[in-house]
Amino acid sequence: MSQHGIETIKIENFKCFESLEINGFKRVNLVGGKNNVGKTALLEALELVSNSYNPYILAYLTWTLLRRRQDKGYLENDLFHDNSISFKLNSNLNQVEINRDISDLTNHLFKQQFDSPPFDNLSDMALRFVVGVANTTIPIGRLSDADLNAFFSMRAKKEEIKGIFVKSSRLSDDELAILYGVIINKDKEHFLEDSIRVFSDYLRSIKVVPMSQGVKLKAKLANKNELVLLSSLGEGVNRYIAILCAIWASQDGYLFIDEIENGIHYTNYPKLWELIFLASAQANCQVFVTSHSKECITAFNNTQLLENTKDSGAYFELFYSQKKQRISAAYRDAEQLKYALDHNEDIRGE
């Protein structure tokens, strides 16, 4: 786990969570549960709290979080649970509080600063970012021009963000090329190529090819002399390479992977988990992953039971508690999880 990694988080009034507390995060963490039980929202909360050392980065990430799953040009402020006036995220590292301020200042701010349609429905967007670690309050609607420039220039300073969020859908060619560029800068192409050969018998290496419209990633295949576009090889290859590149791109930081199994054949889950445990240790990267695949959870647990990976993984299950009338979380250690999997017990929040 990262030397200063997240060990615990407490969430209040964020998205679908009224109140949720999880303790015992390790270097590689898997979150299971039914659909619509908050797995992605938990990753987003962890993403925000892991970067809250800088109020401007927190503001930038809040904006990107809103855009990630919504149509461009129309953003709905869905960050606050049940119309709460604020949400709080507390961890062993720091704390974050974002307050809702009913004002049209934000609407005006977003209209002026972005080349996109007006976001009229963002009139109640949070204007204040309270960052506990810095004990700082930033009223976004009242920033000076210099501060505004600093805030919005964060879009061009992503290298200052300590973590990467790998969404559940396929990465674009440009997104993948950026991640591969990090691998090149860190001189880790050999790791990726060795890992590729584990994943595929026919895929030999990845090449960066300059083109008139920018750079493209191409693949060298065992049975072809000419390079082929990486995007032509299917979603599984795209996702596999994206995950491995993202680990090194998140060196000394955090990686968040939503629905890791998407596009990857179940026979490759064991190989993928072994590489994630290996690479995250080498890169000093704390990894948080969601999945609702029993085969993927089984492969994770088999990997964390290996001698060289013991005590470096943790499994958490999100479920709706009828008793508490809210979403709760349960930790299962490796032996408990193995017993449940072997005896076909519920392990996904059923």
PDB file of N, CA, C and O in Angstrom, residues 17-90:
ATOM      1  N   PHE A  17     -25.234   7.711  -0.624  1.00  0.00           N
ATOM      2  CA  PHE A  17     -24.867   7.363   0.751  1.00  0.00           C
ATOM      3  C   PHE A  17     -25.375   8.402   1.747  1.00  0.00           C
ATOM      4  O   PHE A  17     -24.979   9.571   1.686  1.00  0.00           O
ATOM      5  N   GLU A  18     -26.230   7.966   2.646  1.00  0.00           N
ATOM      6  CA  GLU A  18     -26.609   8.830   3.772  1.00  0.00           C
ATOM      7  C   GLU A  18     -25.488   8.842   4.800  1.00  0.00           C
ATOM      8  O   GLU A  18     -25.074   9.900   5.276  1.00  0.00           O
ATOM      9  N   SER A  19     -24.997   7.666   5.129  1.00  0.00           N
ATOM     10  CA  SER A  19     -23.876   7.538   6.056  1.00  0.00           C
ATOM     11  C   SER A  19     -23.218   6.183   5.808  1.00  0.00           C
ATOM     12  O   SER A  19     -23.893   5.152   5.824  1.00  0.00           O
ATOM     13  N   LEU A  20     -21.923   6.203   5.573  1.00  0.00           N
ATOM     14  CA  LEU A  20     -21.196   4.961   5.313  1.00  0.00           C
ATOM     15  C   LEU A  20     -19.788   5.092   5.869  1.00  0.00           C
ATOM     16  O   LEU A  20     -19.128   6.115   5.666  1.00  0.00           O
ATOM     17  N   GLU A  21     -19.336   4.060   6.566  1.00  0.00           N
ATOM     18  CA  GLU A  21     -17.969   4.054   7.093  1.00  0.00           C
ATOM     19  C   GLU A  21     -17.313   2.720   6.756  1.00  0.00           C
ATOM     20  O   GLU A  21     -17.895   1.657   6.973  1.00  0.00           O
ATOM     21  N   ILE A  22     -16.104   2.785   6.198  1.00  0.00           N
ATOM     22  CA  ILE A  22     -15.348   1.585   5.856  1.00  0.00           C
ATOM     23  C   ILE A  22     -13.949   1.716   6.433  1.00  0.00           C
ATOM     24  O   ILE A  22     -13.297   2.753   6.271  1.00  0.00           O
ATOM     25  N   ASN A  23     -13.494   0.673   7.089  1.00  0.00           N
ATOM     26  CA  ASN A  23     -12.148   0.643   7.668  1.00  0.00           C
ATOM     27  C   ASN A  23     -11.378  -0.553   7.111  1.00  0.00           C
ATOM     28  O   ASN A  23     -11.973  -1.577   6.752  1.00  0.00           O
ATOM     29  N   GLY A  24     -10.071  -0.421   7.073  1.00  0.00           N
ATOM     30  CA  GLY A  24      -9.233  -1.554   6.722  1.00  0.00           C
ATOM     31  C   GLY A  24      -8.813  -1.653   5.278  1.00  0.00           C
ATOM     32  O   GLY A  24      -8.478  -2.745   4.804  1.00  0.00           O
ATOM     33  N   PHE A  25      -8.818  -0.544   4.536  1.00  0.00           N
ATOM     34  CA  PHE A  25      -8.330  -0.584   3.166  1.00  0.00           C
ATOM     35  C   PHE A  25      -6.859  -0.997   3.140  1.00  0.00           C
ATOM     36  O   PHE A  25      -6.073  -0.607   4.008  1.00  0.00           O
ATOM     37  N   LYS A  26      -6.504  -1.773   2.119  1.00  0.00           N
ATOM     38  CA  LYS A  26      -5.116  -2.199   1.932  1.00  0.00           C
ATOM     39  C   LYS A  26      -4.611  -1.711   0.587  1.00  0.00           C
ATOM     40  O   LYS A  26      -5.180  -0.785   0.022  1.00  0.00           O
ATOM     41  N   ARG A  27      -3.548  -2.327   0.089  1.00  0.00           N
ATOM     42  CA  ARG A  27      -2.970  -1.829  -1.165  1.00  0.00           C
ATOM     43  C   ARG A  27      -3.887  -2.095  -2.359  1.00  0.00           C
ATOM     44  O   ARG A  27      -4.076  -1.230  -3.212  1.00  0.00           O
ATOM     45  N   VAL A  28      -4.462  -3.290  -2.451  1.00  0.00           N
ATOM     46  CA  VAL A  28      -5.384  -3.622  -3.540  1.00  0.00           C
ATOM     47  C   VAL A  28      -6.742  -3.940  -2.930  1.00  0.00           C
ATOM     48  O   VAL A  28      -6.867  -4.870  -2.135  1.00  0.00           O
ATOM     49  N   ASN A  29      -7.755  -3.156  -3.291  1.00  0.00           N
ATOM     50  CA  ASN A  29      -9.071  -3.258  -2.668  1.00  0.00           C
ATOM     51  C   ASN A  29     -10.136  -3.510  -3.727  1.00  0.00           C
ATOM     52  O   ASN A  29     -10.211  -2.790  -4.726  1.00  0.00           O
ATOM     53  N   LEU A  30     -10.960  -4.535  -3.482  1.00  0.00           N
ATOM     54  CA  LEU A  30     -12.044  -4.866  -4.395  1.00  0.00           C
ATOM     55  C   LEU A  30     -13.377  -4.635  -3.693  1.00  0.00           C
ATOM     56  O   LEU A  30     -13.574  -5.069  -2.550  1.00  0.00           O
ATOM     57  N   VAL A  31     -14.284  -3.950  -4.389  1.00  0.00           N
ATOM     58  CA  VAL A  31     -15.614  -3.652  -3.856  1.00  0.00           C
ATOM     59  C   VAL A  31     -16.651  -4.363  -4.708  1.00  0.00           C
ATOM     60  O   VAL A  31     -16.707  -4.174  -5.930  1.00  0.00           O
ATOM     61  N   GLY A  32     -17.463  -5.220  -4.072  1.00  0.00           N
ATOM     62  CA  GLY A  32     -18.517  -5.943  -4.766  1.00  0.00           C
ATOM     63  C   GLY A  32     -19.883  -5.496  -4.299  1.00  0.00           C
ATOM     64  O   GLY A  32     -20.016  -4.720  -3.350  1.00  0.00           O
ATOM     65  N   GLY A  33     -20.907  -6.021  -4.944  1.00  0.00           N
ATOM     66  CA  GLY A  33     -22.276  -5.665  -4.591  1.00  0.00           C
ATOM     67  C   GLY A  33     -23.151  -5.640  -5.822  1.00  0.00           C
ATOM     68  O   GLY A  33     -22.667  -5.653  -6.952  1.00  0.00           O
ATOM     69  N   LYS A  34     -24.460  -5.599  -5.598  1.00  0.00           N
ATOM     70  CA  LYS A  34     -25.406  -5.543  -6.702  1.00  0.00           C
ATOM     71  C   LYS A  34     -25.245  -4.245  -7.487  1.00  0.00           C
ATOM     72  O   LYS A  34     -24.597  -3.299  -7.040  1.00  0.00           O
ATOM     73  N   ASN A  35     -25.883  -4.188  -8.657  1.00  0.00           N
ATOM     74  CA  ASN A  35     -25.952  -2.940  -9.401  1.00  0.00           C
ATOM     75  C   ASN A  35     -26.716  -1.890  -8.595  1.00  0.00           C
ATOM     76  O   ASN A  35     -27.612  -2.220  -7.814  1.00  0.00           O
ATOM     77  N   ASN A  36     -26.352  -0.639  -8.787  1.00  0.00           N
ATOM     78  CA  ASN A  36     -27.036   0.498  -8.157  1.00  0.00           C
ATOM     79  C   ASN A  36     -26.979   0.470  -6.639  1.00  0.00           C
ATOM     80  O   ASN A  36     -27.911   0.922  -5.964  1.00  0.00           O
ATOM     81  N   VAL A  37     -25.893  -0.061  -6.096  1.00  0.00           N
ATOM     82  CA  VAL A  37     -25.740  -0.059  -4.647  1.00  0.00           C
ATOM     83  C   VAL A  37     -24.616   0.887  -4.212  1.00  0.00           C
ATOM     84  O   VAL A  37     -24.301   0.961  -3.025  1.00  0.00           O
ATOM     85  N   GLY A  38     -24.021   1.609  -5.168  1.00  0.00           N
ATOM     86  CA  GLY A  38     -23.071   2.653  -4.801  1.00  0.00           C
ATOM     87  C   GLY A  38     -21.606   2.326  -5.006  1.00  0.00           C
ATOM     88  O   GLY A  38     -20.738   3.037  -4.484  1.00  0.00           O
ATOM     89  N   LYS A  39     -21.282   1.307  -5.788  1.00  0.00           N
ATOM     90  CA  LYS A  39     -19.865   0.944  -5.979  1.00  0.00           C
ATOM     91  C   LYS A  39     -19.096   2.072  -6.662  1.00  0.00           C
ATOM     92  O   LYS A  39     -18.010   2.457  -6.223  1.00  0.00           O
ATOM     93  N   THR A  40     -19.665   2.617  -7.724  1.00  0.00           N
ATOM     94  CA  THR A  40     -18.996   3.711  -8.432  1.00  0.00           C
ATOM     95  C   THR A  40     -18.934   4.962  -7.559  1.00  0.00           C
ATOM     96  O   THR A  40     -17.914   5.662  -7.531  1.00  0.00           O
ATOM     97  N   ALA A  41     -20.009   5.244  -6.848  1.00  0.00           N
ATOM     98  CA  ALA A  41     -20.029   6.422  -5.961  1.00  0.00           C
ATOM     99  C   ALA A  41     -18.952   6.322  -4.892  1.00  0.00           C
ATOM    100  O   ALA A  41     -18.342   7.327  -4.513  1.00  0.00           O
ATOM    101  N   LEU A  42     -18.698   5.114  -4.386  1.00  0.00           N
ATOM    102  CA  LEU A  42     -17.632   4.935  -3.398  1.00  0.00           C
ATOM    103  C   LEU A  42     -16.281   5.254  -4.013  1.00  0.00           C
ATOM    104  O   LEU A  42     -15.449   5.941  -3.392  1.00  0.00           O
ATOM    105  N   LEU A  43     -16.031   4.790  -5.232  1.00  0.00           N
ATOM    106  CA  LEU A  43     -14.769   5.127  -5.910  1.00  0.00           C
ATOM    107  C   LEU A  43     -14.620   6.638  -6.061  1.00  0.00           C
ATOM    108  O   LEU A  43     -13.530   7.197  -5.867  1.00  0.00           O
ATOM    109  N   GLU A  44     -15.718   7.305  -6.408  1.00  0.00           N
ATOM    110  CA  GLU A  44     -15.668   8.754  -6.610  1.00  0.00           C
ATOM    111  C   GLU A  44     -15.390   9.484  -5.297  1.00  0.00           C
ATOM    112  O   GLU A  44     -14.645  10.476  -5.275  1.00  0.00           O
ATOM    113  N   ALA A  45     -15.969   9.004  -4.211  1.00  0.00           N
ATOM    114  CA  ALA A  45     -15.686   9.610  -2.905  1.00  0.00           C
ATOM    115  C   ALA A  45     -14.216   9.433  -2.538  1.00  0.00           C
ATOM    116  O   ALA A  45     -13.565  10.362  -2.035  1.00  0.00           O
ATOM    117  N   LEU A  46     -13.681   8.250  -2.796  1.00  0.00           N
ATOM    118  CA  LEU A  46     -12.263   7.991  -2.516  1.00  0.00           C
ATOM    119  C   LEU A  46     -11.368   8.851  -3.410  1.00  0.00           C
ATOM    120  O   LEU A  46     -10.326   9.353  -2.966  1.00  0.00           O
ATOM    121  N   GLU A  47     -11.786   9.038  -4.651  1.00  0.00           N
ATOM    122  CA  GLU A  47     -11.026   9.888  -5.571  1.00  0.00           C
ATOM    123  C   GLU A  47     -10.958  11.319  -5.048  1.00  0.00           C
ATOM    124  O   GLU A  47      -9.892  11.957  -5.073  1.00  0.00           O
ATOM    125  N   LEU A  48     -12.081  11.838  -4.567  1.00  0.00           N
ATOM    126  CA  LEU A  48     -12.103  13.212  -4.063  1.00  0.00           C
ATOM    127  C   LEU A  48     -11.252  13.360  -2.803  1.00  0.00           C
ATOM    128  O   LEU A  48     -10.458  14.291  -2.683  1.00  0.00           O
ATOM    129  N   VAL A  49     -11.408  12.427  -1.860  1.00  0.00           N
ATOM    130  CA  VAL A  49     -10.713  12.586  -0.580  1.00  0.00           C
ATOM    131  C   VAL A  49      -9.208  12.363  -0.737  1.00  0.00           C
ATOM    132  O   VAL A  49      -8.410  12.929   0.011  1.00  0.00           O
ATOM    133  N   SER A  50      -8.809  11.568  -1.718  1.00  0.00           N
ATOM    134  CA  SER A  50      -7.376  11.315  -1.902  1.00  0.00           C
ATOM    135  C   SER A  50      -6.644  12.515  -2.478  1.00  0.00           C
ATOM    136  O   SER A  50      -5.415  12.597  -2.396  1.00  0.00           O
ATOM    137  N   ASN A  51      -7.376  13.454  -3.069  1.00  0.00           N
ATOM    138  CA  ASN A  51      -6.756  14.628  -3.680  1.00  0.00           C
ATOM    139  C   ASN A  51      -7.098  15.935  -2.975  1.00  0.00           C
ATOM    140  O   ASN A  51      -6.839  17.000  -3.504  1.00  0.00           O
ATOM    141  N   SER A  52      -7.665  15.844  -1.783  1.00  0.00           N
ATOM    142  CA  SER A  52      -8.163  17.055  -1.135  1.00  0.00           C
ATOM    143  C   SER A  52      -7.079  17.891  -0.468  1.00  0.00           C
ATOM    144  O   SER A  52      -7.368  18.872   0.192  1.00  0.00           O
ATOM    145  N   TYR A  53      -5.821  17.495  -0.652  1.00  0.00           N
ATOM    146  CA  TYR A  53      -4.727  18.320  -0.136  1.00  0.00           C
ATOM    147  C   TYR A  53      -4.650  19.649  -0.862  1.00  0.00           C
ATOM    148  O   TYR A  53      -4.013  20.598  -0.395  1.00  0.00           O
ATOM    149  N   ASN A  54      -5.278  19.749  -2.023  1.00  0.00           N
ATOM    150  CA  ASN A  54      -5.239  20.967  -2.826  1.00  0.00           C
ATOM    151  C   ASN A  54      -6.667  21.369  -3.182  1.00  0.00           C
ATOM    152  O   ASN A  54      -7.344  20.656  -3.918  1.00  0.00           O
ATOM    153  N   PRO A  55      -7.155  22.507  -2.687  1.00  0.00           N
ATOM    154  CA  PRO A  55      -8.541  22.903  -2.944  1.00  0.00           C
ATOM    155  C   PRO A  55      -8.859  23.069  -4.422  1.00  0.00           C
ATOM    156  O   PRO A  55      -9.963  22.760  -4.858  1.00  0.00           O
ATOM    157  N   TYR A  56      -7.895  23.538  -5.205  1.00  0.00           N
ATOM    158  CA  TYR A  56      -8.149  23.744  -6.624  1.00  0.00           C
ATOM    159  C   TYR A  56      -8.295  22.413  -7.358  1.00  0.00           C
ATOM    160  O   TYR A  56      -9.118  22.266  -8.256  1.00  0.00           O
ATOM    161  N   ILE A  57      -7.485  21.439  -6.977  1.00  0.00           N
ATOM    162  CA  ILE A  57      -7.627  20.114  -7.563  1.00  0.00           C
ATOM    163  C   ILE A  57      -8.978  19.516  -7.170  1.00  0.00           C
ATOM    164  O   ILE A  57      -9.657  18.886  -7.979  1.00  0.00           O
ATOM    165  N   LEU A  58      -9.382  19.714  -5.925  1.00  0.00           N
ATOM    166  CA  LEU A  58     -10.680  19.219  -5.476  1.00  0.00           C
ATOM    167  C   LEU A  58     -11.804  19.830  -6.307  1.00  0.00           C
ATOM    168  O   LEU A  58     -12.744  19.139  -6.720  1.00  0.00           O
ATOM    169  N   ALA A  59     -11.716  21.129  -6.566  1.00  0.00           N
ATOM    170  CA  ALA A  59     -12.730  21.797  -7.382  1.00  0.00           C
ATOM    171  C   ALA A  59     -12.731  21.236  -8.802  1.00  0.00           C
ATOM    172  O   ALA A  59     -13.791  20.974  -9.385  1.00  0.00           O
ATOM    173  N   TYR A  60     -11.554  21.039  -9.355  1.00  0.00           N
ATOM    174  CA  TYR A  60     -11.446  20.482 -10.701  1.00  0.00           C
ATOM    175  C   TYR A  60     -12.036  19.074 -10.760  1.00  0.00           C
ATOM    176  O   TYR A  60     -12.795  18.732 -11.675  1.00  0.00           O
ATOM    177  N   LEU A  61     -11.705  18.236  -9.791  1.00  0.00           N
ATOM    178  CA  LEU A  61     -12.189  16.860  -9.792  1.00  0.00           C
ATOM    179  C   LEU A  61     -13.701  16.803  -9.605  1.00  0.00           C
ATOM    180  O   LEU A  61     -14.371  15.918 -10.144  1.00  0.00           O
ATOM    181  N   THR A  62     -14.252  17.737  -8.816  1.00  0.00           N
ATOM    182  CA  THR A  62     -15.701  17.784  -8.645  1.00  0.00           C
ATOM    183  C   THR A  62     -16.375  18.050  -9.983  1.00  0.00           C
ATOM    184  O   THR A  62     -17.394  17.435 -10.325  1.00  0.00           O
ATOM    185  N   TRP A  63     -15.802  18.956 -10.748  1.00  0.00           N
ATOM    186  CA  TRP A  63     -16.348  19.280 -12.066  1.00  0.00           C
ATOM    187  C   TRP A  63     -16.229  18.084 -13.011  1.00  0.00           C
ATOM    188  O   TRP A  63     -17.185  17.716 -13.704  1.00  0.00           O
ATOM    189  N   THR A  64     -15.070  17.426 -13.042  1.00  0.00           N
ATOM    190  CA  THR A  64     -14.897  16.276 -13.929  1.00  0.00           C
ATOM    191  C   THR A  64     -15.783  15.107 -13.502  1.00  0.00           C
ATOM    192  O   THR A  64     -16.247  14.335 -14.344  1.00  0.00           O
ATOM    193  N   LEU A  65     -16.011  14.975 -12.191  1.00  0.00           N
ATOM    194  CA  LEU A  65     -16.888  13.926 -11.697  1.00  0.00           C
ATOM    195  C   LEU A  65     -18.308  14.131 -12.241  1.00  0.00           C
ATOM    196  O   LEU A  65     -18.967  13.183 -12.665  1.00  0.00           O
ATOM    197  N   LEU A  66     -18.773  15.368 -12.251  1.00  0.00           N
ATOM    198  CA  LEU A  66     -20.098  15.667 -12.773  1.00  0.00           C
ATOM    199  C   LEU A  66     -20.193  15.341 -14.261  1.00  0.00           C
ATOM    200  O   LEU A  66     -21.206  14.852 -14.748  1.00  0.00           O
ATOM    201  N   ARG A  67     -19.116  15.600 -14.986  1.00  0.00           N
ATOM    202  CA  ARG A  67     -19.146  15.404 -16.433  1.00  0.00           C
ATOM    203  C   ARG A  67     -18.962  13.945 -16.833  1.00  0.00           C
ATOM    204  O   ARG A  67     -19.351  13.568 -17.936  1.00  0.00           O
ATOM    205  N   ARG A  68     -18.367  13.140 -15.955  1.00  0.00           N
ATOM    206  CA  ARG A  68     -17.937  11.797 -16.348  1.00  0.00           C
ATOM    207  C   ARG A  68     -19.081  10.929 -16.855  1.00  0.00           C
ATOM    208  O   ARG A  68     -18.943  10.198 -17.821  1.00  0.00           O
ATOM    209  N   ARG A  69     -20.224  10.992 -16.202  1.00  0.00           N
ATOM    210  CA  ARG A  69     -21.329  10.096 -16.543  1.00  0.00           C
ATOM    211  C   ARG A  69     -22.534  10.829 -17.106  1.00  0.00           C
ATOM    212  O   ARG A  69     -23.605  10.249 -17.210  1.00  0.00           O
ATOM    213  N   GLN A  70     -22.353  12.094 -17.476  1.00  0.00           N
ATOM    214  CA  GLN A  70     -23.497  12.855 -17.953  1.00  0.00           C
ATOM    215  C   GLN A  70     -23.206  13.429 -19.333  1.00  0.00           C
ATOM    216  O   GLN A  70     -22.060  13.550 -19.748  1.00  0.00           O
ATOM    217  N   ASP A  71     -24.274  13.781 -20.029  1.00  0.00           N
ATOM    218  CA  ASP A  71     -24.136  14.299 -21.375  1.00  0.00           C
ATOM    219  C   ASP A  71     -23.427  15.644 -21.368  1.00  0.00           C
ATOM    220  O   ASP A  71     -23.671  16.483 -20.509  1.00  0.00           O
ATOM    221  N   LYS A  72     -22.559  15.818 -22.363  1.00  0.00           N
ATOM    222  CA  LYS A  72     -21.862  17.089 -22.496  1.00  0.00           C
ATOM    223  C   LYS A  72     -22.877  18.195 -22.789  1.00  0.00           C
ATOM    224  O   LYS A  72     -23.734  18.059 -23.649  1.00  0.00           O
ATOM    225  N   GLY A  73     -22.767  19.278 -22.062  1.00  0.00           N
ATOM    226  CA  GLY A  73     -23.685  20.385 -22.262  1.00  0.00           C
ATOM    227  C   GLY A  73     -24.861  20.363 -21.313  1.00  0.00           C
ATOM    228  O   GLY A  73     -25.596  21.333 -21.222  1.00  0.00           O
ATOM    229  N   TYR A  74     -25.054  19.244 -20.607  1.00  0.00           N
ATOM    230  CA  TYR A  74     -26.126  19.187 -19.614  1.00  0.00           C
ATOM    231  C   TYR A  74     -25.606  18.427 -18.408  1.00  0.00           C
ATOM    232  O   TYR A  74     -25.344  17.226 -18.474  1.00  0.00           O
ATOM    233  N   LEU A  75     -25.432  19.128 -17.325  1.00  0.00           N
ATOM    234  CA  LEU A  75     -24.936  18.514 -16.105  1.00  0.00           C
ATOM    235  C   LEU A  75     -25.961  18.673 -14.998  1.00  0.00           C
ATOM    236  O   LEU A  75     -26.491  19.770 -14.780  1.00  0.00           O
ATOM    237  N   GLU A  76     -26.232  17.601 -14.326  1.00  0.00           N
ATOM    238  CA  GLU A  76     -27.147  17.646 -13.181  1.00  0.00           C
ATOM    239  C   GLU A  76     -26.342  17.448 -11.906  1.00  0.00           C
ATOM    240  O   GLU A  76     -25.552  16.516 -11.794  1.00  0.00           O
ATOM    241  N   ASN A  77     -26.541  18.334 -10.967  1.00  0.00           N
ATOM    242  CA  ASN A  77     -25.794  18.260  -9.712  1.00  0.00           C
ATOM    243  C   ASN A  77     -26.382  17.168  -8.836  1.00  0.00           C
ATOM    244  O   ASN A  77     -27.333  17.378  -8.091  1.00  0.00           O
ATOM    245  N   ASP A  78     -25.809  15.959  -8.942  1.00  0.00           N
ATOM    246  CA  ASP A  78     -26.322  14.812  -8.198  1.00  0.00           C
ATOM    247  C   ASP A  78     -25.376  14.391  -7.076  1.00  0.00           C
ATOM    248  O   ASP A  78     -25.391  13.244  -6.635  1.00  0.00           O
ATOM    249  N   LEU A  79     -24.565  15.323  -6.594  1.00  0.00           N
ATOM    250  CA  LEU A  79     -23.557  14.981  -5.589  1.00  0.00           C
ATOM    251  C   LEU A  79     -24.125  14.871  -4.182  1.00  0.00           C
ATOM    252  O   LEU A  79     -23.526  14.220  -3.329  1.00  0.00           O
ATOM    253  N   PHE A  80     -25.250  15.519  -3.911  1.00  0.00           N
ATOM    254  CA  PHE A  80     -25.774  15.613  -2.551  1.00  0.00           C
ATOM    255  C   PHE A  80     -26.905  14.617  -2.342  1.00  0.00           C
ATOM    256  O   PHE A  80     -27.853  14.546  -3.124  1.00  0.00           O
ATOM    257  N   HIS A  81     -26.825  13.854  -1.269  1.00  0.00           N
ATOM    258  CA  HIS A  81     -27.832  12.845  -0.965  1.00  0.00           C
ATOM    259  C   HIS A  81     -29.132  13.479  -0.492  1.00  0.00           C
ATOM    260  O   HIS A  81     -29.150  14.280   0.449  1.00  0.00           O
ATOM    261  N   ASP A  82     -30.216  13.138  -1.174  1.00  0.00           N
ATOM    262  CA  ASP A  82     -31.557  13.512  -0.726  1.00  0.00           C
ATOM    263  C   ASP A  82     -31.676  15.005  -0.427  1.00  0.00           C
ATOM    264  O   ASP A  82     -32.194  15.416   0.620  1.00  0.00           O
ATOM    265  N   ASN A  83     -31.150  15.832  -1.339  1.00  0.00           N
ATOM    266  CA  ASN A  83     -31.233  17.286  -1.236  1.00  0.00           C
ATOM    267  C   ASN A  83     -30.561  17.849   0.020  1.00  0.00           C
ATOM    268  O   ASN A  83     -30.985  18.874   0.570  1.00  0.00           O
ATOM    269  N   SER A  84     -29.516  17.190   0.488  1.00  0.00           N
ATOM    270  CA  SER A  84     -28.763  17.710   1.636  1.00  0.00           C
ATOM    271  C   SER A  84     -28.056  19.005   1.258  1.00  0.00           C
ATOM    272  O   SER A  84     -27.793  19.271   0.085  1.00  0.00           O
ATOM    273  N   ILE A  85     -27.730  19.803   2.254  1.00  0.00           N
ATOM    274  CA  ILE A  85     -27.077  21.083   1.976  1.00  0.00           C
ATOM    275  C   ILE A  85     -25.558  20.939   1.891  1.00  0.00           C
ATOM    276  O   ILE A  85     -24.869  21.866   1.479  1.00  0.00           O
ATOM    277  N   SER A  86     -25.013  19.775   2.285  1.00  0.00           N
ATOM    278  CA  SER A  86     -23.575  19.577   2.189  1.00  0.00           C
ATOM    279  C   SER A  86     -23.278  18.082   2.245  1.00  0.00           C
ATOM    280  O   SER A  86     -24.134  17.285   2.634  1.00  0.00           O
ATOM    281  N   PHE A  87     -22.075  17.712   1.803  1.00  0.00           N
ATOM    282  CA  PHE A  87     -21.612  16.355   2.056  1.00  0.00           C
ATOM    283  C   PHE A  87     -20.210  16.407   2.636  1.00  0.00           C
ATOM    284  O   PHE A  87     -19.456  17.370   2.418  1.00  0.00           O
ATOM    285  N   LYS A  88     -19.868  15.362   3.401  1.00  0.00           N
ATOM    286  CA  LYS A  88     -18.568  15.311   4.073  1.00  0.00           C
ATOM    287  C   LYS A  88     -17.891  13.978   3.774  1.00  0.00           C
ATOM    288  O   LYS A  88     -18.537  12.926   3.759  1.00  0.00           O
ATOM    289  N   LEU A  89     -16.596  14.052   3.540  1.00  0.00           N
ATOM    290  CA  LEU A  89     -15.767  12.874   3.323  1.00  0.00           C
ATOM    291  C   LEU A  89     -14.595  12.957   4.291  1.00  0.00           C
ATOM    292  O   LEU A  89     -13.798  13.888   4.217  1.00  0.00           O
ATOM    293  N   ASN A  90     -14.501  11.994   5.191  1.00  0.00           N
ATOM    294  CA  ASN A  90     -13.399  11.967   6.163  1.00  0.00           C
ATOM    295  C   ASN A  90     -12.565  10.709   5.955  1.00  0.00           C
ATOM    296  O   ASN A  90     -13.116   9.615   5.772  1.00  0.00           O
TER     297      ASN A  90
END
